[in-house]
Coordinates of C-alpha atoms in Angstrom, one line a residue:
M1 CA 90.1 154.0 98.7
S2 CA 91.4 152.7 102.2
R3 CA 92.2 149.4 103.0
R4 CA 89.5 147.8 105.1
Y5 CA 90.5 146.8 108.5
H6 CA 89.9 143.0 109.6
S7 CA 89.9 142.2 113.4
K8 CA 91.8 138.8 114.4
S9 CA 92.1 136.9 117.6
R10 CA 95.1 135.8 119.1
L11 CA 93.7 133.3 120.5
G12 CA 91.2 132.3 117.1
C13 CA 91.3 128.8 115.3
S14 CA 94.2 127.9 112.9
N15 CA 91.9 128.0 109.8
C16 CA 90.7 131.8 110.9
K17 CA 94.3 133.1 111.4
K18 CA 95.2 131.7 108.4
R19 CA 92.4 133.0 106.0
R20 CA 93.2 136.3 108.3
I21 CA 89.9 136.9 109.6
K22 CA 88.3 136.8 112.6
C23 CA 86.9 133.9 115.1
D24 CA 84.4 133.9 117.2
E25 CA 86.7 131.5 119.2
T26 CA 83.5 128.9 119.7
K27 CA 84.6 125.6 120.7
P28 CA 85.0 122.7 120.2
A29 CA 84.4 125.0 116.4
C30 CA 84.1 128.2 115.5
D31 CA 81.3 129.3 113.4
R32 CA 83.6 130.2 109.9
C33 CA 84.5 126.6 110.1
K34 CA 81.3 124.7 110.7
S35 CA 80.3 126.8 107.6
A36 CA 83.2 125.7 105.6
C37 CA 83.3 122.3 106.8
L38 CA 86.6 122.4 107.9
D39 CA 88.0 120.6 111.1
C40 CA 88.5 123.2 113.5
V41 CA 91.8 123.2 115.0
Y42 CA 93.1 125.4 118.0
A43 CA 96.6 125.6 118.9
C44 CA 98.0 125.3 122.5
P45 CA 99.4 128.4 123.7
P46 CA 102.3 129.7 121.5
V47 CA 105.7 128.1 121.2
S48 CA 108.8 129.9 120.3
P49 CA 110.2 129.9 117.0
G50 CA 112.8 126.5 116.6
E51 CA 110.6 124.9 119.5
S52 CA 109.0 121.7 119.8
S53 CA 106.2 120.9 121.5
T54 CA 106.6 117.1 121.8
P55 CA 109.9 115.8 123.1
S56 CA 113.0 115.2 121.2
I57 CA 113.6 112.3 119.8
A58 CA 117.2 111.4 119.0
A59 CA 117.7 109.2 115.3
T60 CA 120.3 108.8 113.3
I61 CA 120.0 107.4 109.9
L62 CA 123.1 105.0 109.8
S63 CA 121.8 104.3 105.5
E64 CA 123.9 104.5 102.9
Q65 CA 123.1 106.7 99.8
G66 CA 125.2 103.9 97.5
G67 CA 125.0 105.3 93.8
T68 CA 121.9 107.1 94.0
D69 CA 122.6 110.6 91.8
A70 CA 122.0 113.1 94.6
N71 CA 120.2 115.5 92.7
H72 CA 117.2 113.5 92.4
N73 CA 115.7 112.9 96.3
P74 CA 112.6 111.3 96.4
A75 CA 109.5 112.9 95.5
F76 CA 108.5 113.2 99.6
I77 CA 111.9 115.2 100.7
T78 CA 110.7 119.1 100.1
N79 CA 113.6 121.9 99.2
D80 CA 113.9 121.5 103.2
H81 CA 115.0 118.4 102.9
Q82 CA 117.8 116.2 101.9
I83 CA 119.5 113.3 102.4
S84 CA 123.1 114.0 102.6
N85 CA 126.4 111.5 103.9
G86 CA 123.5 108.9 105.1
K87 CA 121.6 111.7 107.1
I88 CA 118.2 113.9 106.8
L89 CA 119.0 117.4 106.9
S90 CA 116.2 120.0 107.5
S91 CA 115.5 123.1 108.0
R92 CA 113.1 124.5 110.4
E93 CA 111.3 126.2 107.9
Q94 CA 107.7 124.0 107.5
P95 CA 105.8 123.6 104.5
Q96 CA 103.0 125.6 103.2
R97 CA 99.5 124.4 104.6
N98 CA 95.9 124.1 102.3
G99 CA 93.3 125.4 104.6
S100 CA 90.7 124.3 102.5
G101 CA 91.9 120.3 102.3
P102 CA 91.4 118.5 105.2
A103 CA 92.9 119.7 107.8
A104 CA 96.7 120.2 108.2
S105 CA 98.8 118.6 110.7
S106 CA 101.9 119.9 112.0
S107 CA 104.3 118.7 114.7
L108 CA 104.0 121.7 116.9
S109 CA 100.5 120.9 117.1
P110 CA 98.4 119.3 119.4
V111 CA 96.9 116.6 118.7
N112 CA 93.2 116.6 117.1
M113 CA 90.4 115.1 115.8
R114 CA 92.2 114.8 112.1
H115 CA 94.8 112.5 113.6
M116 CA 92.7 110.3 115.4
E117 CA 90.7 109.7 112.0
L118 CA 94.1 109.3 110.3
L119 CA 95.2 106.6 112.8
A120 CA 92.1 104.9 113.2
H121 CA 91.7 104.5 109.4
F122 CA 95.7 103.4 109.6
I123 CA 94.7 100.6 112.2
A124 CA 91.7 99.3 110.6
H125 CA 92.6 99.9 106.7
T126 CA 96.6 100.8 105.9
S127 CA 98.3 98.9 108.0
L128 CA 96.8 95.7 106.4
I129 CA 99.8 96.8 103.4
L130 CA 102.2 95.0 106.8
G131 CA 100.1 92.0 106.8
P132 CA 97.2 90.6 109.0
A133 CA 96.9 91.7 112.4
H134 CA 98.1 90.3 114.9
T135 CA 101.2 90.4 117.9
S136 CA 103.7 92.1 115.5
T137 CA 100.9 94.8 114.6
R138 CA 99.9 95.6 118.3
M139 CA 103.4 95.7 119.7
A140 CA 104.2 98.4 116.3
L141 CA 101.3 100.5 117.2
A142 CA 102.3 100.6 120.9
T143 CA 105.5 101.8 120.0
T144 CA 104.3 103.9 117.6
L145 CA 102.1 106.3 120.1
S146 CA 104.9 107.5 122.0
T147 CA 107.3 108.2 119.0
P148 CA 106.4 111.3 117.2
Y149 CA 108.5 111.2 114.0
L150 CA 106.4 107.8 113.7
I151 CA 103.4 108.6 114.4
N152 CA 103.5 111.2 111.9
Q153 CA 104.6 109.1 109.4
V154 CA 102.2 106.2 110.1
L155 CA 99.5 109.5 109.6
A156 CA 101.0 110.3 106.5
L157 CA 100.6 106.6 105.1
A158 CA 97.2 106.7 105.8
S159 CA 96.3 110.0 104.4
L160 CA 98.2 108.7 100.5
H161 CA 96.0 105.5 101.5
L162 CA 92.8 108.1 101.2
S163 CA 93.8 109.9 98.1
H164 CA 93.9 105.9 96.7
L165 CA 90.8 105.6 98.0
V166 CA 88.6 108.8 97.3
P167 CA 89.5 109.9 93.6
A168 CA 87.0 112.7 94.6
K169 CA 89.4 114.6 97.5
S170 CA 92.7 113.0 96.1
K171 CA 94.5 115.9 95.7
A172 CA 93.8 117.4 99.3
Y173 CA 94.5 114.0 101.0
A174 CA 97.6 113.8 98.9
L175 CA 98.6 117.2 100.1
E176 CA 97.8 116.4 103.6
A177 CA 100.1 113.5 103.0
A178 CA 102.9 115.4 102.1
S179 CA 102.2 117.9 105.2
L180 CA 102.9 115.3 107.4
Q181 CA 105.6 113.4 105.7
A182 CA 107.5 116.8 105.8
D183 CA 106.9 117.2 109.9
S184 CA 108.1 113.6 109.8
L185 CA 111.3 114.0 108.3
S186 CA 111.5 117.5 110.6
S187 CA 111.0 115.3 113.9
F188 CA 113.4 112.5 112.8
A189 CA 116.0 115.5 111.6
D190 CA 115.7 117.2 115.0
S191 CA 116.3 113.9 116.9
N192 CA 120.1 113.2 117.4
V193 CA 121.0 109.8 120.0
S194 CA 122.3 106.7 118.6
V195 CA 120.6 104.0 117.3
S196 CA 120.3 101.3 120.8
R197 CA 118.4 98.0 121.5
E198 CA 115.7 100.4 123.3
N199 CA 114.7 102.7 119.9
C200 CA 116.0 100.2 116.9
I201 CA 112.4 98.9 116.3
P202 CA 110.7 102.7 116.3
M203 CA 113.8 103.4 113.5
L204 CA 113.6 100.0 111.7
L205 CA 109.4 100.9 111.1
F206 CA 109.9 104.1 110.8
A207 CA 112.8 103.5 107.9
A208 CA 110.2 100.8 106.5
L209 CA 107.1 102.7 106.7
L210 CA 109.6 105.5 104.8
G211 CA 110.1 103.0 101.9
I212 CA 106.6 102.3 101.5
Y213 CA 105.4 106.0 101.5
T214 CA 108.5 106.7 98.6
L215 CA 106.5 103.4 96.9
A216 CA 103.1 104.6 97.1
D217 CA 103.6 107.7 96.2
A218 CA 106.0 107.1 93.2
V219 CA 103.0 104.6 92.1
L220 CA 99.9 107.2 93.1
S221 CA 101.3 110.0 90.9
F222 CA 102.4 107.8 87.8
Q223 CA 102.2 109.9 84.5
G224 CA 102.6 107.1 82.0
G225 CA 106.7 107.0 81.5
V226 CA 107.7 104.1 82.1
S227 CA 111.0 104.9 81.8
K228 CA 110.8 107.6 85.0
F229 CA 109.1 105.1 87.1
L230 CA 112.2 102.8 86.6
D231 CA 114.2 106.2 87.9
D232 CA 112.0 106.7 90.7
Y233 CA 111.6 102.7 91.6
I234 CA 115.6 103.0 91.8
R235 CA 115.4 105.4 94.0
Y236 CA 112.7 103.8 96.5
L237 CA 114.9 100.8 96.5
D238 CA 118.1 102.7 98.1
V239 CA 115.5 104.3 100.4
H240 CA 114.1 100.9 101.3
R241 CA 116.9 99.1 101.3
G242 CA 117.9 101.8 104.4
A243 CA 115.8 100.4 106.2
R244 CA 117.9 97.7 107.3
A245 CA 121.4 100.0 107.8
V246 CA 119.6 101.8 110.1
V247 CA 119.6 98.7 113.0
E248 CA 122.1 97.1 111.1
P249 CA 124.1 96.4 114.6
F250 CA 121.0 94.9 116.5
W251 CA 119.9 92.6 113.6
E252 CA 120.1 89.5 115.7
F253 CA 118.1 91.2 118.6
L254 CA 115.2 92.1 116.2
D255 CA 115.4 88.9 114.5
Q256 CA 114.3 87.1 118.5
T257 CA 111.1 89.8 118.3
D258 CA 107.6 89.4 116.8
L259 CA 109.2 91.7 113.7
A260 CA 111.2 88.5 112.5
P261 CA 109.1 87.2 110.1
F262 CA 108.6 90.3 108.6
L263 CA 112.7 90.6 108.2
N264 CA 113.9 86.6 107.1
I265 CA 111.7 85.8 104.4
A266 CA 114.2 86.8 101.4
S267 CA 117.6 85.8 103.7
R268 CA 116.7 82.2 104.5
S269 CA 120.2 79.8 104.8
G270 CA 121.3 79.0 101.0
S271 CA 121.6 75.6 101.4
T272 CA 117.2 75.5 101.5
A273 CA 116.6 73.5 98.4
S274 CA 114.1 75.1 95.7
H275 CA 111.5 74.2 94.0
P276 CA 112.9 73.4 90.3
D277 CA 111.9 75.4 88.2
V278 CA 112.5 78.3 90.3
A279 CA 116.2 77.0 90.5
A280 CA 115.7 76.7 86.8
V281 CA 115.0 80.6 87.2
C282 CA 118.0 81.6 89.3
S283 CA 120.4 79.1 87.5
N284 CA 119.5 81.0 84.9
L285 CA 119.5 84.3 86.1
A286 CA 123.2 83.6 87.9
T287 CA 124.4 83.3 83.8
V288 CA 123.7 86.6 82.5
V289 CA 126.4 87.9 85.9
E290 CA 129.1 86.3 83.9
R291 CA 127.9 87.2 80.3
V292 CA 130.1 90.9 80.5
P293 CA 132.8 91.1 83.2
L294 CA 132.0 92.3 86.5
D295 CA 134.6 93.5 89.1
A296 CA 134.4 91.2 91.7
D297 CA 132.1 93.7 94.4
A298 CA 129.7 93.8 91.5
A299 CA 129.2 90.8 91.3
M300 CA 129.0 89.7 94.7
A301 CA 125.9 91.8 94.8
C302 CA 124.4 90.7 91.9
R303 CA 124.6 86.9 93.0
E304 CA 123.5 88.6 96.7
A305 CA 120.4 90.1 94.9
I306 CA 119.2 86.3 92.9
E307 CA 120.3 84.6 96.2
H308 CA 117.6 86.7 98.2
L309 CA 115.3 86.1 94.7
R310 CA 115.1 82.7 95.0
A311 CA 113.8 82.6 98.1
I312 CA 111.3 85.0 98.1
L313 CA 110.3 82.8 94.7
D314 CA 110.5 79.3 96.4
N315 CA 108.2 81.2 99.7
I316 CA 105.3 82.6 97.0
W317 CA 104.9 79.2 94.9
Q318 CA 105.0 76.8 99.0
A319 CA 102.2 79.8 99.9
Q320 CA 100.0 79.3 96.9
T321 CA 100.8 75.3 96.7
N322 CA 100.2 75.2 100.8
P323 CA 96.7 76.3 102.5
H324 CA 98.1 76.6 106.0
A325 CA 100.5 78.8 104.8
H326 CA 100.6 82.2 106.9
A327 CA 98.7 84.9 105.0
G328 CA 100.8 87.3 105.8
S329 CA 103.5 85.7 103.0
A330 CA 101.6 87.8 100.7
Y331 CA 103.0 91.3 101.9
N332 CA 106.6 90.0 102.9
T333 CA 107.9 89.2 99.7
I334 CA 107.0 92.6 98.8
Y335 CA 109.2 94.7 100.9
S336 CA 111.9 92.2 101.9
W337 CA 113.9 92.0 99.1
P338 CA 114.6 96.0 98.9
I339 CA 115.4 95.6 102.6
L340 CA 117.7 93.4 102.5
L341 CA 119.9 94.6 99.1
S342 CA 123.2 95.7 99.2
A343 CA 124.5 99.3 98.6
K344 CA 126.7 98.1 96.0
F345 CA 123.4 96.3 93.9
T346 CA 121.4 99.8 94.1
A347 CA 124.5 101.2 92.8
L348 CA 124.7 98.9 89.5
L349 CA 121.2 100.0 89.0
A350 CA 121.3 103.7 89.3
K351 CA 124.3 103.4 86.8
R352 CA 122.1 100.9 84.5
V353 CA 124.1 98.2 84.3
P354 CA 122.7 95.5 82.4
Q355 CA 122.8 92.2 84.4
A356 CA 121.2 94.5 87.8
L357 CA 118.6 95.6 85.9
V358 CA 117.9 92.3 84.3
I359 CA 117.8 90.9 88.1
L360 CA 115.4 94.0 89.3
A361 CA 112.9 92.4 86.1
H362 CA 113.0 89.4 87.8
Y363 CA 111.9 91.0 91.1
A364 CA 109.1 92.9 89.3
V365 CA 107.5 89.7 88.2
V366 CA 106.5 89.2 91.9
L367 CA 105.7 92.8 92.3
H368 CA 102.8 92.2 89.0
E369 CA 102.3 88.8 91.2
R370 CA 100.9 91.0 94.5
R371 CA 99.5 94.0 92.2
E372 CA 96.4 93.8 93.5
V373 CA 98.3 95.6 96.6
W374 CA 97.3 99.3 96.5
V375 CA 101.2 100.1 97.0
V376 CA 102.4 98.2 94.4
G377 CA 99.4 98.4 91.8
D378 CA 101.0 98.1 88.3
A379 CA 105.0 98.9 88.8
G380 CA 106.2 95.1 87.9
S381 CA 104.4 95.7 84.6
W382 CA 105.6 98.8 84.1
L383 CA 109.3 97.9 85.5
I384 CA 109.8 94.8 83.0
K385 CA 108.3 97.8 80.4
G386 CA 110.3 100.4 81.2
I387 CA 113.9 97.6 81.6
S388 CA 113.2 96.2 78.3
G389 CA 113.3 99.4 76.8
V390 CA 116.8 100.8 78.4
L391 CA 118.0 97.4 77.4
G392 CA 116.8 96.7 73.6
K393 CA 117.2 93.7 71.8
E394 CA 120.9 93.0 72.6
W395 CA 119.0 91.6 75.9
E396 CA 116.3 90.7 75.3
E397 CA 116.8 86.6 75.4
W398 CA 117.4 87.3 79.3
L399 CA 114.0 89.4 79.6
I400 CA 111.3 86.4 77.8
W401 CA 110.4 85.2 81.7
P402 CA 109.2 88.1 82.9
N403 CA 107.8 89.6 79.7
N404 CA 106.1 86.1 79.3
A405 CA 104.5 86.7 83.3
L406 CA 102.8 90.0 81.7
L407 CA 102.2 88.4 78.2
H408 CA 100.0 85.5 80.1
A409 CA 98.8 87.1 83.5
P410 CA 95.2 86.4 84.4
T411 CA 93.2 90.2 84.5
H412 CA 91.9 88.7 87.6
G413 CA 94.4 86.2 90.3
K414 CA 97.6 85.0 90.3
T415 CA 100.6 85.5 88.1
V416 CA 101.5 82.9 85.9
F417 CA 105.2 82.7 86.2
L418 CA 107.3 79.8 86.8
K419 CA 108.0 78.0 84.0
T420 CA 106.3 75.4 82.8
E421 CA 107.2 71.3 81.8
N422 CA 106.1 72.4 77.9
G423 CA 109.2 74.8 78.4
D424 CA 106.8 77.7 76.9
G425 CA 108.9 79.9 79.9
V426 CA 105.7 80.3 82.8
G427 CA 103.4 78.1 84.5
Q428 CA 100.5 78.7 87.1
L429 CA 101.1 79.3 90.3

C-alpha cells in the first residue's frame, strides 16, 4: 500500500511542522492549533544552524567545582551540557520539544505570548522567593529583559513553579521548564566575554537563579529516598556556591548596589554579639570540628561555615522578635549560606566528612523553619534524616539539636529550634 502524502508548508506554524501536517497558516493562530488548544507560534525567517536570533552575550563561569563528583551533574544539565573545569560546556543540539504540553520555547525562537505569560507569572508570584517586591526586584527585572540567558532562566523557573502549583499539568510544565533551562544554559555557554562591572549583576542573578532552580527541581522530584536527596542537595550547594565565584572580583561593587541585603545576611562581622542560645548552639558545633583531627584547610572551612550559620540564626531570632524586621529576611536566609560556602567545605560534604555533615544538619533546621517556601518544602527534614542515617549512632549526640527541631516542630507556624532554659535543646522562636 502506498504511503499517503502529507502536503506541508515551509511557512506553517511550529506545532504543525513538528506534527508533520499541513498548516493553513492562519494568523495569529491556525485552525489546527485552535482545535488542539495549543499555543500557535510562527517562527521568524529560518536561522541557519549554529546562528542565534539573539545577540551573543559573553559570560564565563569562574566557579570552582571543588570536590563534586564529575559523574553526577545536577538534574537540569542534559547530556548536551556539563560543567567541566569551571565552565558550562554545550553542544549546539537543542533538546527535543513536546508539542502537546505548554508551548515549547527556544532561544532561537521569537518572543511569543507564552513567554509573556511566564514572565508575568514570575513577576507576580515566582519572584516572591527572592523577597518582597522592592527596588532590587525592579532593578533585577530591568537587567533580565536585556540578557537572553537570564530571561530564559527566569522563564524556566516560572514554569517549574507552575508545575508545583498546577498538579494536573505538572508533567507538561516540568518538560517546558527543562526545555527553557536547556536554552538558558546554551545561551550562556555560547557567550564568551569576561565578567565586568557592566555585566556582573546579570551574571550573579543568573548563577543565583540557576542554584534556586536546582534546589526546586530536587525538591519537586523527590521520590522518598533521603539518602539520594542528600546527594542532590550537596550538588545544589556546589552550584549555588558558584554564584559568588562568578562575580568574586566585583563583590565590593555589588555590596554597594540594591542587591546588598541579599549578599550580606550571612557575612556579618564575627565581632557582633550573638543571642546566648545561638552562641551555645554554635559553640557546641565548634567542638565537633575538634572531635576527629582535620587538616588546617578543612578545619578552617568548617569554622567559616559555622560562623555564617551563626549570623543566619541571629538574623532569624531578630526577625521573629522584632515586628519591624524586614520581610525579605525570611527568604534571604535560605540562599545566603550556600552562596558564602567555600569550595573546600562543599568538597568535605561530597566526601561525607562527618563534621561537615553535622554542620549541614544544623543548617537544615533553618530550611525546616522555611518549609512553607515552595522551593524548600521538606528539604530540611529530609536532610536531617538522611545525615542521621549516614552518620549512625557514633555521631548521634551531635545531632540532638537538629532532631529535636523536627520532633518539636509544630504542624503550622514557625519551627521550634533554639535551646530553652530548661535544657531540652529546643525553644520557640
